[in-house]
Short mmCIF file of C-alpha atoms and ligand atoms in Angstrom, two decimals:
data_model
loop_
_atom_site.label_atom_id
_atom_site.label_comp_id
_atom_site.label_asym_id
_atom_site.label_seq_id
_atom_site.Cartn_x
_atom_site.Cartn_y
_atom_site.Cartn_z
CA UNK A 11 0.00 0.00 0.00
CA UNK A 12 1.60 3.42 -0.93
CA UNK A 13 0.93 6.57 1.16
CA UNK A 14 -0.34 9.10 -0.99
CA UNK A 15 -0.13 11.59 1.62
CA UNK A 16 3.86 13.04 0.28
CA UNK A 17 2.68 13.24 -3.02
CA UNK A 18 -0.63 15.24 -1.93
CA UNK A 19 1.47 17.33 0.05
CA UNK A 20 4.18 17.99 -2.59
CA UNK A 21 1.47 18.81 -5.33
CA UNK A 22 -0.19 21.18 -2.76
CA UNK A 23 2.83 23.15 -2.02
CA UNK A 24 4.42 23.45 -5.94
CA UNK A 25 0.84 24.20 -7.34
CA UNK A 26 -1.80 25.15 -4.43
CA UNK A 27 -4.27 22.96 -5.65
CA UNK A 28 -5.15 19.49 -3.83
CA UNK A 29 -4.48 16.73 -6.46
CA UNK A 30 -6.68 13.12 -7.23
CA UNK A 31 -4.27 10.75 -7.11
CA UNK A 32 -3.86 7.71 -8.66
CA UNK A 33 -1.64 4.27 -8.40
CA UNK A 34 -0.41 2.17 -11.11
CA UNK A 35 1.99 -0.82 -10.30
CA UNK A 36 5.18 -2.33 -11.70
CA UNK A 37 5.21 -5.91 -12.65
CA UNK A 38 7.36 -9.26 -12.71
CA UNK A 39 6.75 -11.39 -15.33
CA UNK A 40 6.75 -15.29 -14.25
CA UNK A 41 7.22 -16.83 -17.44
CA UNK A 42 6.35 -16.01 -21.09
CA UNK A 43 9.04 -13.96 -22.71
CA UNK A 44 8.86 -12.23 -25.39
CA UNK A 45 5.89 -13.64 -26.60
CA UNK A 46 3.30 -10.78 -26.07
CA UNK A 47 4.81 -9.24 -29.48
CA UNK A 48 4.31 -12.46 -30.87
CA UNK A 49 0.62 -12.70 -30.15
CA UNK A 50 1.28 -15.48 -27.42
CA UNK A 51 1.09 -15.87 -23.70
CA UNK A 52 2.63 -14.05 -20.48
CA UNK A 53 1.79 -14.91 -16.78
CA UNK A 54 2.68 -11.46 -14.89
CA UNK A 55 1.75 -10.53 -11.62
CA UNK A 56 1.45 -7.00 -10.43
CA UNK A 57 4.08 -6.01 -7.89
CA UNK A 58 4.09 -3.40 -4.67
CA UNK A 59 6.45 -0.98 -6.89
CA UNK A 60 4.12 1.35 -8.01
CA UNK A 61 3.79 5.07 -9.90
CA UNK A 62 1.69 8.10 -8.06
CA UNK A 63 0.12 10.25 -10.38
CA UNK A 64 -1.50 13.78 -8.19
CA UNK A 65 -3.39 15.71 -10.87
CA UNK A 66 -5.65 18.98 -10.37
CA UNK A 67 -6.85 21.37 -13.25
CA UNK A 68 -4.98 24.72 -14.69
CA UNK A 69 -6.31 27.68 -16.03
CA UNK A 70 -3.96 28.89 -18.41
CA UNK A 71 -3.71 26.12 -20.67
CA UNK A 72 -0.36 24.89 -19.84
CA UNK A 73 0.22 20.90 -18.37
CA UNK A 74 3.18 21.12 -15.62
CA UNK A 75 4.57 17.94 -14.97
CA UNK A 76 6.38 17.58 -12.19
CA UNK A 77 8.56 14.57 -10.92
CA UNK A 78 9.55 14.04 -7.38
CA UNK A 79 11.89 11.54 -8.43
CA UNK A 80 13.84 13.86 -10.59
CA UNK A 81 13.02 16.65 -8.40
CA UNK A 82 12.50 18.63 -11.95
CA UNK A 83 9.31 20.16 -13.57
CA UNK A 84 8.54 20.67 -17.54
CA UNK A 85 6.00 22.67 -19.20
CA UNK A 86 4.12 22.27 -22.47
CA UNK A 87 0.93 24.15 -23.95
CA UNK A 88 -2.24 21.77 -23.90
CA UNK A 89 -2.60 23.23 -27.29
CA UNK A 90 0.80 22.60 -28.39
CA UNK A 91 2.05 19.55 -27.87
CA UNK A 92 5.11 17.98 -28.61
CA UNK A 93 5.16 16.10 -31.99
CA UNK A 94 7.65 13.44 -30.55
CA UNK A 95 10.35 12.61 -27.62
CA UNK A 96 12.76 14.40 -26.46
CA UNK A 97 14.75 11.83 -25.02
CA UNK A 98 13.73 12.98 -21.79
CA UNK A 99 11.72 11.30 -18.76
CA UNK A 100 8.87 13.29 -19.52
CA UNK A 101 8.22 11.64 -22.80
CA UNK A 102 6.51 9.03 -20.86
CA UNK A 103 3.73 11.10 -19.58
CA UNK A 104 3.74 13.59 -22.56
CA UNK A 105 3.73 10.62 -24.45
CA UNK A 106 0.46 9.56 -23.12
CA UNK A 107 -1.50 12.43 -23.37
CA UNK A 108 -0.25 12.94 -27.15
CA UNK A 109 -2.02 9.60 -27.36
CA UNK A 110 -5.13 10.85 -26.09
CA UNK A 111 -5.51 13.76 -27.92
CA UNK A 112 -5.02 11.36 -30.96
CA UNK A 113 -8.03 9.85 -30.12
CA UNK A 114 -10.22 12.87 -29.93
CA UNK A 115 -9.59 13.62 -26.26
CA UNK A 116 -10.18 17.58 -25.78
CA UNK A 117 -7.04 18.06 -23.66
CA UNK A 118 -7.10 20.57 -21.02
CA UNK A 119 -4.20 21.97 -19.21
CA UNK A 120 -3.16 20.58 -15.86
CA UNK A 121 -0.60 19.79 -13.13
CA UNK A 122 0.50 16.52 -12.22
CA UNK A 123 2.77 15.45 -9.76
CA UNK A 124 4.84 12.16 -10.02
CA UNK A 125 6.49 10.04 -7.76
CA UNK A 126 7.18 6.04 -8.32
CA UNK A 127 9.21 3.61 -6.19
CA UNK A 128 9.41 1.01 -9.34
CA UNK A 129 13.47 0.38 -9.30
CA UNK A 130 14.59 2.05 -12.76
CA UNK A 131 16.43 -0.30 -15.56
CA UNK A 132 15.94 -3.30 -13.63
CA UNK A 133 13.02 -4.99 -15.69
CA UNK A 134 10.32 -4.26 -13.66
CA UNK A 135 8.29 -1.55 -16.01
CA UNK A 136 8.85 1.35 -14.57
CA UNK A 137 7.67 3.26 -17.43
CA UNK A 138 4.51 1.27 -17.76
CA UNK A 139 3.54 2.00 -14.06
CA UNK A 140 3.95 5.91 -15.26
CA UNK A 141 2.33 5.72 -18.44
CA UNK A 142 -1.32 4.01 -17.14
CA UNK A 143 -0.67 6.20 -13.98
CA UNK A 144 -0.43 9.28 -16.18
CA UNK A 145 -3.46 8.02 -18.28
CA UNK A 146 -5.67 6.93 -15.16
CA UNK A 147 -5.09 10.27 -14.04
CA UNK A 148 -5.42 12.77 -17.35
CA UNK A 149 -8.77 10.60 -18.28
CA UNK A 150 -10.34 10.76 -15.05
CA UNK A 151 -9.66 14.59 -15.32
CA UNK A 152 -11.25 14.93 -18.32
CA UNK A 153 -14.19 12.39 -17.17
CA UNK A 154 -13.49 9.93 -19.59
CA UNK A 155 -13.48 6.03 -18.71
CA UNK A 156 -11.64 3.22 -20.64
CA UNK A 157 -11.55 -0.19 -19.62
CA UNK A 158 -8.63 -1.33 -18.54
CA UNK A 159 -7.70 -3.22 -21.49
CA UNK A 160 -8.37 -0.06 -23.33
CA UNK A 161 -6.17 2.34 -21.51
CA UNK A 162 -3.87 -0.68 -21.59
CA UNK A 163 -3.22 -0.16 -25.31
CA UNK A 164 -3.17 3.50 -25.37
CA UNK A 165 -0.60 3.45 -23.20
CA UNK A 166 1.08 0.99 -25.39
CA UNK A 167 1.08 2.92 -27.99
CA UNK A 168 2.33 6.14 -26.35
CA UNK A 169 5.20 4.25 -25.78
CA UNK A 170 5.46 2.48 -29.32
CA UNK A 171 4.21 5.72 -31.51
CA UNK A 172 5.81 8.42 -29.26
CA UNK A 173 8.62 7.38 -27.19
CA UNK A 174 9.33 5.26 -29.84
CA UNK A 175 10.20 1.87 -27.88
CA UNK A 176 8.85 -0.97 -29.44
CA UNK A 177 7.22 -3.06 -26.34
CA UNK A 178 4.64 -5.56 -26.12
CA UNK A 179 1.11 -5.34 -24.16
CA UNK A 180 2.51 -6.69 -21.61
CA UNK A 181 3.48 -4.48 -19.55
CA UNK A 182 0.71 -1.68 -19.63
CA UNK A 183 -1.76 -4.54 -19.20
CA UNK A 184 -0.39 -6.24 -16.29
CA UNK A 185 -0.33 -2.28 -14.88
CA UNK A 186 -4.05 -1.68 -15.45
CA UNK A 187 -5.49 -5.02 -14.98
CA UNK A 188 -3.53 -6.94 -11.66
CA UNK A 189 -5.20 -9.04 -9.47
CA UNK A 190 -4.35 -8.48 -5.79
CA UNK A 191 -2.86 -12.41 -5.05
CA UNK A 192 -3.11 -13.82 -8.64
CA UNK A 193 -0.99 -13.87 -11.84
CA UNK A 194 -2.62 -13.43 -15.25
CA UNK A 195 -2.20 -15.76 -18.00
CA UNK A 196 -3.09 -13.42 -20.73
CA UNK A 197 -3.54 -14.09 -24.44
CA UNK A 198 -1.97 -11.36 -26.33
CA UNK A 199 -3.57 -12.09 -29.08
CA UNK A 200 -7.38 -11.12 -27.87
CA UNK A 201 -6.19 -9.70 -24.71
CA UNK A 202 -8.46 -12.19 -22.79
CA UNK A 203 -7.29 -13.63 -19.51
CA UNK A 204 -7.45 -16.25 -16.75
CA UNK A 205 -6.47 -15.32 -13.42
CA UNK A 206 -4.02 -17.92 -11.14
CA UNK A 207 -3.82 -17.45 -7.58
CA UNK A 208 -0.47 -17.47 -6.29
CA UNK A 209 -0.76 -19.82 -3.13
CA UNK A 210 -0.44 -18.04 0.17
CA UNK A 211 2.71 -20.07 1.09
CA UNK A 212 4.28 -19.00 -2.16
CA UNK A 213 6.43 -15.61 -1.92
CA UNK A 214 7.75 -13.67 -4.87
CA UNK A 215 11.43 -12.99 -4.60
CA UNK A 216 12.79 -10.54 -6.83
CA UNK A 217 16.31 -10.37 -7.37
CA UNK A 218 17.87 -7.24 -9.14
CA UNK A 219 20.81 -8.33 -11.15
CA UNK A 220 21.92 -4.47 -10.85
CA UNK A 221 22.57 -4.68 -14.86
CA UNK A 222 21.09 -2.03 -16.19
CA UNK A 223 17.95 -3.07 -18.48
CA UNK A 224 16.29 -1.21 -21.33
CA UNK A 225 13.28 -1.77 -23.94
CA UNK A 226 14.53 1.20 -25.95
CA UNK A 227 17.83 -1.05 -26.23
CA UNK A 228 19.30 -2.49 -29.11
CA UNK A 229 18.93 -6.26 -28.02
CA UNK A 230 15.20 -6.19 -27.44
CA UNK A 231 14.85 -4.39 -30.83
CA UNK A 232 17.27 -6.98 -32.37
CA UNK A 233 15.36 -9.83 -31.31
CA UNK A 234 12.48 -8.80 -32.21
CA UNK A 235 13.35 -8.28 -35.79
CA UNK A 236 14.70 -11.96 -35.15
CA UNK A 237 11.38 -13.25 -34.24
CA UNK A 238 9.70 -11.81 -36.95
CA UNK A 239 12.36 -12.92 -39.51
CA UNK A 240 11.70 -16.38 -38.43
CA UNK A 241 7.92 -15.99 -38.53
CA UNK A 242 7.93 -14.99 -42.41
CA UNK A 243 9.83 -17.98 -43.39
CA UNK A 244 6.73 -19.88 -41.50
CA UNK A 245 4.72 -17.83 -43.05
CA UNK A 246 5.96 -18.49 -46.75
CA UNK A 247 4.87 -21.76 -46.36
CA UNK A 248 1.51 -21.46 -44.31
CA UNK A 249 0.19 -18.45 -45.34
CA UNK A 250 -2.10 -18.44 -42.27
CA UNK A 251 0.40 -17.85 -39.94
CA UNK A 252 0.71 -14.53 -39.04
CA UNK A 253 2.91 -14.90 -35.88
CA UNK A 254 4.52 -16.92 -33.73
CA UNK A 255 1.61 -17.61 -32.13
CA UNK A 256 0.25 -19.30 -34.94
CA UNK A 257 3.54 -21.73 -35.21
CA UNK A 258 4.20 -24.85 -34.20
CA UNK A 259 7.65 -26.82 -33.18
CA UNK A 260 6.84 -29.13 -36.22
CA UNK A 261 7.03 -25.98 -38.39
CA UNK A 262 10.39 -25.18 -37.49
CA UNK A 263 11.64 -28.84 -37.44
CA UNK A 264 10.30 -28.59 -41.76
CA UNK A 265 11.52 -24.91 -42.52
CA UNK A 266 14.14 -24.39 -39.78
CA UNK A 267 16.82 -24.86 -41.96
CA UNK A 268 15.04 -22.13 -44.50
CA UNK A 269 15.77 -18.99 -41.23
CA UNK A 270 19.57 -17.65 -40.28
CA UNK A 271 20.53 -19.28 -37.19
CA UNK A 272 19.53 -16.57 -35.02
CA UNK A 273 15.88 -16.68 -36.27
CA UNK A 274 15.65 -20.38 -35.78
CA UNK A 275 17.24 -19.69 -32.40
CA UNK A 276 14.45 -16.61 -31.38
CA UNK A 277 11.80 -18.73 -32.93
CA UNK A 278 12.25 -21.58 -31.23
CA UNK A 279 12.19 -19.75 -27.96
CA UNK A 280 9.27 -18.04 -28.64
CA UNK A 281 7.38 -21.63 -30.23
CA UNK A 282 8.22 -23.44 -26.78
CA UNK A 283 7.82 -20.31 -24.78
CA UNK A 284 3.87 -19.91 -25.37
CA UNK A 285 3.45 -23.87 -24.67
CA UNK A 286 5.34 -23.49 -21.60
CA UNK A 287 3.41 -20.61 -20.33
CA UNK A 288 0.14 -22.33 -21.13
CA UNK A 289 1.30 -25.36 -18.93
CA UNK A 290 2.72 -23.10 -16.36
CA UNK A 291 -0.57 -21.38 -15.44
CA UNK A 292 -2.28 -24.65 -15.18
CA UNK A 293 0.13 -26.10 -12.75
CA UNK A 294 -0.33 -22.77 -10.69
CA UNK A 295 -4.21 -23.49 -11.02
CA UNK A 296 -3.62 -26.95 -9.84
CA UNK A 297 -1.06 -26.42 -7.19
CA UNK A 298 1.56 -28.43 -8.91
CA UNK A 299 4.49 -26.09 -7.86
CA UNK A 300 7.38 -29.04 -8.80
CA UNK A 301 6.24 -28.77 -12.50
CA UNK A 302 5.90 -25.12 -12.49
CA UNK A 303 9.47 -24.83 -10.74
CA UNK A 304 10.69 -27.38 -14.06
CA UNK A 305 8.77 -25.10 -16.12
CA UNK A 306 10.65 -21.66 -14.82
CA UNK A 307 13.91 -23.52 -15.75
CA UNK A 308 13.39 -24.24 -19.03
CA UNK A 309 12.20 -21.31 -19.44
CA UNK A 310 15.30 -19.92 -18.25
CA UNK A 311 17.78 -22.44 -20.44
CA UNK A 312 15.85 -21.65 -23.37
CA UNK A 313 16.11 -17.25 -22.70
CA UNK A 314 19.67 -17.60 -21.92
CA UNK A 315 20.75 -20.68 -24.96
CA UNK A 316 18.28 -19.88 -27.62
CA UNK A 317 16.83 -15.99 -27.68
CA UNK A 318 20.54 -14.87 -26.20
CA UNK A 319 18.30 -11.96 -23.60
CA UNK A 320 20.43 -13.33 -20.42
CA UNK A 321 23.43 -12.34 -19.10
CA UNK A 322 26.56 -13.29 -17.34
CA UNK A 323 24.65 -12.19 -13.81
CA UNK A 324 21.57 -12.92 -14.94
CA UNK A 325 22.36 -16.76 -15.35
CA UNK A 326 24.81 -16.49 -12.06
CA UNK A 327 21.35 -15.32 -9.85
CA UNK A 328 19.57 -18.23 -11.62
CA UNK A 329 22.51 -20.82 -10.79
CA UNK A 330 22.96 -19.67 -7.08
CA UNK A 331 19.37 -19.90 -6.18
CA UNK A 332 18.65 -23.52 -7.50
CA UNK A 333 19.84 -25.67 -3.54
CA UNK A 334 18.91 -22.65 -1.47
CA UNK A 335 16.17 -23.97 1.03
CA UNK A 336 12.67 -23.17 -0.48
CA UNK A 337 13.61 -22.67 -4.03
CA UNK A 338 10.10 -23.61 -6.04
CA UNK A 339 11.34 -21.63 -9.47
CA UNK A 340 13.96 -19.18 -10.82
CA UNK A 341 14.58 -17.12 -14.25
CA UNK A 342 15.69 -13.68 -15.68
CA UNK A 343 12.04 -11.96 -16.00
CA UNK A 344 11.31 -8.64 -18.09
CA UNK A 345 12.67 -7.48 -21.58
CA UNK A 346 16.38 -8.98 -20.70
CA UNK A 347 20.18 -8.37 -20.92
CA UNK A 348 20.09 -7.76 -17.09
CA UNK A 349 17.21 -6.32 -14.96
CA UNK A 350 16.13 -8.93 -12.16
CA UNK A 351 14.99 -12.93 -11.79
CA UNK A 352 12.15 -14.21 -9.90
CA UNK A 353 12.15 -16.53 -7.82
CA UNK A 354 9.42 -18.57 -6.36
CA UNK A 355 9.86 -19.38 -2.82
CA UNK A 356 8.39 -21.22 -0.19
CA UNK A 357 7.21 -18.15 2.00
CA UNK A 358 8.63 -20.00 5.18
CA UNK A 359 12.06 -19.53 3.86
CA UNK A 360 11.52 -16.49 2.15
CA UNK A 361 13.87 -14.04 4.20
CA UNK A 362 16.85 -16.72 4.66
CA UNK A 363 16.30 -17.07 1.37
CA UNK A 364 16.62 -13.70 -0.08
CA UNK A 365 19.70 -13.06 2.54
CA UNK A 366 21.49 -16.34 1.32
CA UNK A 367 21.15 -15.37 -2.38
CA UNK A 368 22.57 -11.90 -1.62
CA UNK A 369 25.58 -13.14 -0.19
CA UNK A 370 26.17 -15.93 -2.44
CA UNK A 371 25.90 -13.17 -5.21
CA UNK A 372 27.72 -10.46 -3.85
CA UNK A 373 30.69 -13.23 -3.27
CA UNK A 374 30.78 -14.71 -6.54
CA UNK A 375 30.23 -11.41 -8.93
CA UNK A 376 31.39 -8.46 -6.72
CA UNK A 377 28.35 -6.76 -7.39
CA UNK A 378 25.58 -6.24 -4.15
CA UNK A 379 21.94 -7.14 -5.27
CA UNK A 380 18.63 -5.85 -4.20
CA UNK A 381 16.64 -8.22 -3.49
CA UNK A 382 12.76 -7.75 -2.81
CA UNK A 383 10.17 -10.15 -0.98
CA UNK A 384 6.92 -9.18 -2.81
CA UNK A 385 3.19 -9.63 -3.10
CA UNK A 386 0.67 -9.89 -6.09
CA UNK A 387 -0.83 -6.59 -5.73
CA UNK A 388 -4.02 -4.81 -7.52
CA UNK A 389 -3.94 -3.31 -10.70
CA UNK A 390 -3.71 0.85 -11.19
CA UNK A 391 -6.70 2.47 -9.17
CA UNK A 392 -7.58 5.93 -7.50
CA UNK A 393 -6.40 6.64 -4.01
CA UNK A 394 -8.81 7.98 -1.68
C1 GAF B 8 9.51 -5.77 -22.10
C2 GAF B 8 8.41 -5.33 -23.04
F1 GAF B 8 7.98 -4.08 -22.70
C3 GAF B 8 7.24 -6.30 -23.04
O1 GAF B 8 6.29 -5.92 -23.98
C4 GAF B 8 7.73 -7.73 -23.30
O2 GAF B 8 8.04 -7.91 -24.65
C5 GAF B 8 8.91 -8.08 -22.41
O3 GAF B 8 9.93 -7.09 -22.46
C6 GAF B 8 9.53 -9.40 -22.76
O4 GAF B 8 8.67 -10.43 -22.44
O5 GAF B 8 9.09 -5.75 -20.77
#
């Protein structure tokens, strides 16, 4: 639960208004990896990081964004605004509303306050968590409702069409839409979805690598190309395959050989990925926590050997966890190329758990972790 009592307070004193404020969390994603591109299946969970939006009306036509984080302000004309990013945190937010007025939204000029505890760069969407904050917050300003699948995309696409990162639904769904205590399996495809409690004995230890992660990156970008490279071979031959999604391990066994190595490489991933995640939910729905552990492994083998996303660290957190007391399932989660793993943990050993991993990671890379004990919270919401 986050206090929105600094962020009411800090709005009140930069812009003498009182602000509504709004919550939107980060996630961790528990397996199904880069797949939501790929119209396939991710099981994220909503996480106790979360984004504060504080927003009241202006006047004089201007939006003032302020971020606590950055302890830095920008200003832009409601009537004005920026064509694209500026390579700046603000694109985020800017982002979103540019996406609104896209769709018709009458954008009046306001002040909103931002403050987020979601670590940056580590894989846990920090910029998701701001976008559907931002876009809770400028809609229910302007008294407009989307559903949360709805706002999901919008935000999507302020960060595809503006910021000009080339993510997934993942993210801004899981932000919108959490269930307190359950992961989603969701179907990117339709953007339906079946919730999965996460059993009460089960804890969600995060584990931040400390390598830096980014969508905007190179190596997501890469892959993706990757992915779809592989896809239109598929595609050459079964014309009714329009992504991964659609593909089958027996495809790539027959026109494997047709793809560079890479794409054979991403597409396999991404093939075995979706039926993993499909298998995964249904062991969490049927308490079969040994074959969702196995599952998490693969899924870990196959994101470091085949789609290339881990790294050095990465694979080190995932080794050092696997005969630590309580260990139910570890992998690199998020985008990849560093950011954090989850691990599943018997809650009973949670804390000795985290503690042990620390030390055995600090000793063997140099490098001190955070590591986070976490819950499955709610989706984005207004605060009270
Ligand atoms: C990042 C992206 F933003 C998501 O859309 C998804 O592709 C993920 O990487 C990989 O599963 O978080």
């Amino acid at each position: 639960m986050h206090d929105p009592a600094p962020l009411r307070s800090f709005h009140r004193n930069r812009f003498q208004a009182e602000p509504a404020v709004f919550v939107a969390p980060g996630r961790v994603n528990l397996i199904g990896e880069h797949t939501d591109y790929a119209e396939g299946f991710v099981m994220p969970v909503a996480i106790d990081f979360a984004t504060l939006a504080g927003i009241s009306p202006r006047t004089d036509g201007k939006i003032v964004i302020y971020s606590e984080n950055y302890g830095k302000e920008r200003v832009f004309e409601a009537a004005a605004l920026p064509a694209g990013p500026s390579q700046h945190w603000s694109d985020y937010p800017i982002g979103v509303v540019s996406i609104l007025a896209a769709e018709g939204l009458a954008i009046p000029g306001f002040s909103l306050s931002l403050w987020g505890d979601v670590p940056l760069g580590s894989g846990l969407s920090s910029s998701a968590a701001l976008e559907v904050a931002t876009a809770l917050a400028v809609t229910s300003l302007i008294g407009v409702t989307y559903p949360g699948p709805v706002l999901a995309r919008l935000c999507q696409r302020a960060e595809n069409e503006f910021v000009g990162a080339n993510c997934g639904i993942m993210d801004q769904f899981i932000s919108a839409n959490g269930e307190e205590d359950h992961a989603l399996l969701l179907d990117c495809r339709d953007l339906s979805f079946k919730l999965a409690p996460i059993p009460a004995n089960v804890a969600l230890v995060i584990a931040n690598t400390m390598v830096k992660h980014s969508v905007a990156g190179s190596g997501y970008t890469s892959r993706r190309a990757e992915v779809e490279e592989g896809c239109a071979v598929i595609a050459s031959h079964r014309p009714e395959v329009r992504f991964l999604r659609d593909a089958t391990v027996d495809d790539l066994a027959r026109w494997g050989s047709e793809m560079s190595p890479n794409a054979l490489k991403r597409s396999r991933h991404v093939i075995t990925e979706n039926l993993r995640t499909v298998a995964a939910a249904k062991a969490l729905i049927t308490h079969n926590l040994t074959e969702l552990g196995r599952l998490m492994a693969e899924a870990h083998a196959s994101y470091s050997q085949d789609f290339e996303a881990s790294c050095v660290e990465a694979d080190a957190m995932v080794a050092l966890a696997q005969d630590l007391p309580g260990l139910i399932g570890a992998r690199l989660t998020g985008g990849g190329f560093g950011g954090c793993t989850i691990n599943l943990v018997e809650r009973e050993h949670a804390i000795e758990f985290a503690e042990a991993l620390a030390a055995r990671y600090a000793d063997q890379t140099g490098i001190v972790p955070q590591i986070h004990i976490c819950h499955a919270s709610g989706g984005a919401h207004r605060i009270e």
